[in-house]
MMTF fields as JSON, N, C-alpha, C and O atoms, coordinates in Angstrom:
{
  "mmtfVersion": "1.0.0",
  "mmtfProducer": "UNKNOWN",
  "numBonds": 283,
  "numAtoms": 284,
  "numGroups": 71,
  "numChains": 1,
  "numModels": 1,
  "chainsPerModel": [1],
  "groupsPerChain": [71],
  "chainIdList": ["A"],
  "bondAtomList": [4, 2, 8, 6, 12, 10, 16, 14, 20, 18, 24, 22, 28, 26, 32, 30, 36, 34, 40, 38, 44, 42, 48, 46, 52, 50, 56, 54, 60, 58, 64, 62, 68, 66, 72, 70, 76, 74, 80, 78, 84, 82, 88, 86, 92, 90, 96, 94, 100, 98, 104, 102, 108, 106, 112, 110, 116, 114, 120, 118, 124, 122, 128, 126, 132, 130, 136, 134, 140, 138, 144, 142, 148, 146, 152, 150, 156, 154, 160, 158, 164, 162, 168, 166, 172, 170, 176, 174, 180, 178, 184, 182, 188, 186, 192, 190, 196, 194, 200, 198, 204, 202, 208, 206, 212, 210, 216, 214, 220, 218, 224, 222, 228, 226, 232, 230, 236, 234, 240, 238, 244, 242, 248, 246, 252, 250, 256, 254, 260, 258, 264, 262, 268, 266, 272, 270, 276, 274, 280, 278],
  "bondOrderList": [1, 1, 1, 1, 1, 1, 1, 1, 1, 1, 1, 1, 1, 1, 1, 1, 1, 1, 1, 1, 1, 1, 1, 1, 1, 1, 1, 1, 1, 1, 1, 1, 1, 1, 1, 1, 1, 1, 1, 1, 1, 1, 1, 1, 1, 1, 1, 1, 1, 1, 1, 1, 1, 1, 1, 1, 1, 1, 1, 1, 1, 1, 1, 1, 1, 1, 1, 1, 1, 1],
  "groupList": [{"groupName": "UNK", "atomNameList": ["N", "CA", "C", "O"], "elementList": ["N", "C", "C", "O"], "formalChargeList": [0, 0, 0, 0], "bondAtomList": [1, 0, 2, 1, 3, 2], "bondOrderList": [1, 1, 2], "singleLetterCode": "X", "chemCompType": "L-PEPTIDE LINKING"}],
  "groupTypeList": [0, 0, 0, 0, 0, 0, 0, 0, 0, 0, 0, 0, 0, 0, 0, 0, 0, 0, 0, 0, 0, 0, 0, 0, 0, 0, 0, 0, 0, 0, 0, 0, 0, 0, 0, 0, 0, 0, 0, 0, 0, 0, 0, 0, 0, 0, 0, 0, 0, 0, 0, 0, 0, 0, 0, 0, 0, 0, 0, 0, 0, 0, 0, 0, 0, 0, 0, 0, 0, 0, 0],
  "groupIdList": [1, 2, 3, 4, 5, 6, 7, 8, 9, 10, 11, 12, 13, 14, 15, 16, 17, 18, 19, 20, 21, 22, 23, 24, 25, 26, 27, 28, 29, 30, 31, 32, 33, 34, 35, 36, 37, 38, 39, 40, 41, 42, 43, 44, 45, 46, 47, 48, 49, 50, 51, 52, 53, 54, 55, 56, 57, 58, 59, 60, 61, 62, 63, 64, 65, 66, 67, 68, 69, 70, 71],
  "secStructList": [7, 6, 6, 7, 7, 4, 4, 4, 6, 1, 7, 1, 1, 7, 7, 3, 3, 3, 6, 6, 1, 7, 6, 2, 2, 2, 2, 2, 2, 2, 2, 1, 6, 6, 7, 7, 1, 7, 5, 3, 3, 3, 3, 6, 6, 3, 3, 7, 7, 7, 5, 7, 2, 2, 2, 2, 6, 6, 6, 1, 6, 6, 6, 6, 7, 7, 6, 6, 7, 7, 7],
  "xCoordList": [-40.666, -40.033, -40.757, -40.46, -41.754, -42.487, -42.865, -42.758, -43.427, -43.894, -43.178, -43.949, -42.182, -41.308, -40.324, -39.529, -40.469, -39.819, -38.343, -37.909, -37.809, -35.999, -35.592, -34.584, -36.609, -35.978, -35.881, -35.647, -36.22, -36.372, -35.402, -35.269, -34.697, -33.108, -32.029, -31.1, -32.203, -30.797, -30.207, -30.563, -29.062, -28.22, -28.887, -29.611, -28.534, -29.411, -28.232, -28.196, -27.506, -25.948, -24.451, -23.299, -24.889, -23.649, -22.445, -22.69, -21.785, -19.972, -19.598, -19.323, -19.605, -18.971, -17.759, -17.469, -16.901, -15.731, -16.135, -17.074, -15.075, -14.579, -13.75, -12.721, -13.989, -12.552, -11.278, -10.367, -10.888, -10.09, -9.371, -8.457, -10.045, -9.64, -8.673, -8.606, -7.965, -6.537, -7.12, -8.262, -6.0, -6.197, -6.032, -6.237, -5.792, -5.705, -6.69, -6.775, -7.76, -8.966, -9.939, -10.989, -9.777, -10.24, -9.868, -10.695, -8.731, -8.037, -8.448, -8.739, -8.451, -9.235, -10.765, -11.109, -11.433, -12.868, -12.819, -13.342, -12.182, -11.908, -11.409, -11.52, -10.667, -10.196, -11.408, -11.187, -12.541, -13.361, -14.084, -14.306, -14.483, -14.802, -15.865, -16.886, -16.019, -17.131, -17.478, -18.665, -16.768, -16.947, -16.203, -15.031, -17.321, -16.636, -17.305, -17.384, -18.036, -19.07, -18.016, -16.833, -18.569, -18.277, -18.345, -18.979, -17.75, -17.4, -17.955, -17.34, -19.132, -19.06, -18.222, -17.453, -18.416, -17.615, -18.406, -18.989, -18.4, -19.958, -19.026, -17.839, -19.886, -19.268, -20.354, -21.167, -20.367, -21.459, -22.985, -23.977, -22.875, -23.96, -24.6, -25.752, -23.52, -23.591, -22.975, -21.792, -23.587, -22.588, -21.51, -21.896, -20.07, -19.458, -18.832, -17.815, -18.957, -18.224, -17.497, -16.69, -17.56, -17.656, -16.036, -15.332, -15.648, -14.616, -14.806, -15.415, -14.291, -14.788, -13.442, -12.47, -13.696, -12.605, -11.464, -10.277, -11.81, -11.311, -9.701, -8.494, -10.868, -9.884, -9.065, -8.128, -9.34, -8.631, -7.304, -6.114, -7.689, -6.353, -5.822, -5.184, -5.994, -5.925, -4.902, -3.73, -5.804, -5.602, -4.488, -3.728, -4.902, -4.525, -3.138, -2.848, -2.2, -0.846, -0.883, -1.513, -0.362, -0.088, -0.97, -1.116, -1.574, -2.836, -2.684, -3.572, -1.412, -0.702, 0.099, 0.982, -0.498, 0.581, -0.309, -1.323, 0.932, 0.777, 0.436, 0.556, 0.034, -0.763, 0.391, 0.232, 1.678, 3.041, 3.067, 3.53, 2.745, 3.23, 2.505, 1.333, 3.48, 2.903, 2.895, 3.886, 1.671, 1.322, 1.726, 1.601],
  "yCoordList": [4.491, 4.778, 5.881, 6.149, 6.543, 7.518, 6.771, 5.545, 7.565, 7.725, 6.318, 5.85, 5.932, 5.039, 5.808, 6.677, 5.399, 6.286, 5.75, 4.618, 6.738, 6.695, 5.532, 4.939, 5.055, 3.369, 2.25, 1.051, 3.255, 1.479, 1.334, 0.312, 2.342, 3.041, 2.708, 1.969, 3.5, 3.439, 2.263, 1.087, 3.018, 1.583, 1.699, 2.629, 0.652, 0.507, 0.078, 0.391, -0.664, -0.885, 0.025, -0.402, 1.249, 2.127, 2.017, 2.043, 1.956, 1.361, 2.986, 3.704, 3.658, 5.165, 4.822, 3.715, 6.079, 6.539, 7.369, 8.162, 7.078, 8.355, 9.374, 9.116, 10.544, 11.201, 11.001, 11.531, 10.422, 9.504, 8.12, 7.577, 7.626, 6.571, 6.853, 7.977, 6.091, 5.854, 5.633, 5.211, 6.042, 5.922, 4.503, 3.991, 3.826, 2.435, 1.489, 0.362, 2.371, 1.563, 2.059, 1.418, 3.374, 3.538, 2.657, 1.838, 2.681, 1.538, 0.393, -0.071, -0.195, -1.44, -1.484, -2.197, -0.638, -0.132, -0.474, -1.44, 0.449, 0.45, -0.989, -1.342, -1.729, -2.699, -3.753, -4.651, -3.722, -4.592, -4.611, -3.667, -6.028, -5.932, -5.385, -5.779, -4.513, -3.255, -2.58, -2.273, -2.025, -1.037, 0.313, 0.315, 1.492, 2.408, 3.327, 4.031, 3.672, 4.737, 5.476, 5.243, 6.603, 7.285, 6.753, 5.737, 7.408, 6.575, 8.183, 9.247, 7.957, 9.205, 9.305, 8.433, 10.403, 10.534, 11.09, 12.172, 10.258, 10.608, 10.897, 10.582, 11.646, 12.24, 12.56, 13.396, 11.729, 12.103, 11.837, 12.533, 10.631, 10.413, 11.423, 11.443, 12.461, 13.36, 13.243, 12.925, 13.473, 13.589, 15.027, 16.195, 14.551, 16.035, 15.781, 16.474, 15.06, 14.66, 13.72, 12.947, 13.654, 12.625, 12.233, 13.086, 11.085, 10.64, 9.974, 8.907, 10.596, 9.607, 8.857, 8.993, 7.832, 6.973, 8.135, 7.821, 9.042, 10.401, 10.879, 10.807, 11.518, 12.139, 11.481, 11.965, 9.861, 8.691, 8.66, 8.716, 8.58, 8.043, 9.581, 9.313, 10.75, 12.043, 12.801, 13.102, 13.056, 13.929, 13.868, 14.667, 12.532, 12.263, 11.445, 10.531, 12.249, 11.654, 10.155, 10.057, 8.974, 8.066, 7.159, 6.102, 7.448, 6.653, 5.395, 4.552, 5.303, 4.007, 3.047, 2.34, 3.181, 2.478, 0.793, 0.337, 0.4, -0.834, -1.271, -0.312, -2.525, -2.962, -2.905, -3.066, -2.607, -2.393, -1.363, -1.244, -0.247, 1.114, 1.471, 1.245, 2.152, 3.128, 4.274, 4.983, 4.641, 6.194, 7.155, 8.378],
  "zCoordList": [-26.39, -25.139, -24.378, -23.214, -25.083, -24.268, -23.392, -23.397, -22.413, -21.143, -20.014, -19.176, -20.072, -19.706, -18.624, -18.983, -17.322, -16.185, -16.157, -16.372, -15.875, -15.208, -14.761, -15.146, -13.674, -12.863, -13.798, -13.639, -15.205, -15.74, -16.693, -17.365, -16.786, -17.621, -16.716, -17.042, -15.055, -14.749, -14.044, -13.971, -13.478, -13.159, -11.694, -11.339, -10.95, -9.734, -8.271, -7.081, -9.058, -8.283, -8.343, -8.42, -8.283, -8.424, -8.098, -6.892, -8.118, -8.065, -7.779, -8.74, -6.056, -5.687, -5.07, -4.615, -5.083, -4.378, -3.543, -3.605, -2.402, -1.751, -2.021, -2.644, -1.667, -1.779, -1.098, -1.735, -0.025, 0.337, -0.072, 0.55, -1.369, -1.632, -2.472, -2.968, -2.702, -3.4, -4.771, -4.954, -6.023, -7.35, -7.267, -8.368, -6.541, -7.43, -7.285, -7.774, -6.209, -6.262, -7.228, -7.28, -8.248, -9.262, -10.222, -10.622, -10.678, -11.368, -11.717, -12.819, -10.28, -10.074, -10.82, -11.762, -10.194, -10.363, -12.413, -12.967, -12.975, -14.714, -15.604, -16.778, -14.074, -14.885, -15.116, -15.928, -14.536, -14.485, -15.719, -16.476, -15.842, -17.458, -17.895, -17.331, -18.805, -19.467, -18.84, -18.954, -17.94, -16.718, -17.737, -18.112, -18.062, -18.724, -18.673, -19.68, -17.497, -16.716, -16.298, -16.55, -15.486, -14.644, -13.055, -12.77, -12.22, -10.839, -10.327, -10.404, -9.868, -8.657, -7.523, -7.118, -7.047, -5.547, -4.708, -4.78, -3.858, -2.567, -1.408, -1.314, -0.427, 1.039, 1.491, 1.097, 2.521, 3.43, 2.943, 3.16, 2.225, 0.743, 0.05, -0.384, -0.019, -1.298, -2.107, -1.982, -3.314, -4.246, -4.423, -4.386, -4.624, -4.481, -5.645, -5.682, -6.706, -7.912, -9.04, -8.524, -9.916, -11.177, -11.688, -12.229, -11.483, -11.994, -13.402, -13.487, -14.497, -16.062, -16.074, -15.332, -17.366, -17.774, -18.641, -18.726, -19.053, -19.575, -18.708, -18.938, -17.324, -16.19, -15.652, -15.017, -15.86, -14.78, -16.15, -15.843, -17.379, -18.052, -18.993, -20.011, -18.78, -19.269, -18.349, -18.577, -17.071, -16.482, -14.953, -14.406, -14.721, -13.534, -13.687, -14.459, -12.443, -12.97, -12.445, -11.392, -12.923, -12.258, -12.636, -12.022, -13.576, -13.934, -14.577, -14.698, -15.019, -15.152, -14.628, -15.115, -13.256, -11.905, -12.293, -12.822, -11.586, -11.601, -10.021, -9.258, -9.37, -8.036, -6.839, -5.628, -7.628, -6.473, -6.199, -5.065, -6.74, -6.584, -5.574, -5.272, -5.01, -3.783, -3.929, -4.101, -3.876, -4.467, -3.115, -3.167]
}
């Protein structure tokens, strides 16, 4: 694997959030099958921060809503 560059490791189709978006389009985002990355959060195509599968089912209240709930 020496001398083997980055582009040929990473992912190339990133799956980002906003900070505006609703938890249940994270949700969505996790329910997809073998989806078990991290979800950045871009603004302004910066990055301002990392959502894991951790924080989504740990930390965050509500993380077990179902597609009715209105957050």
């Amino acid at each position: 694997m020496k001398n083997h560059l980055i582009t040929t490791l990473m992912t190339k189709n990133v799956v980002c959030v906003s900070p505006e978006q609703n938890l249940i389009d994270v949700k969505h985002i996790y329910e997809k099958k073998d989806f078990h990355h991290h979800i950045p959060v871009v603004e302004n195509n910066k990055l301002i921060g990392m959502v894991s599968l951790i924080d989504f089912m740990y930390h965050i209240s509500g993380a077990g809503i179902n597609d009715d709930n209105k957050i």
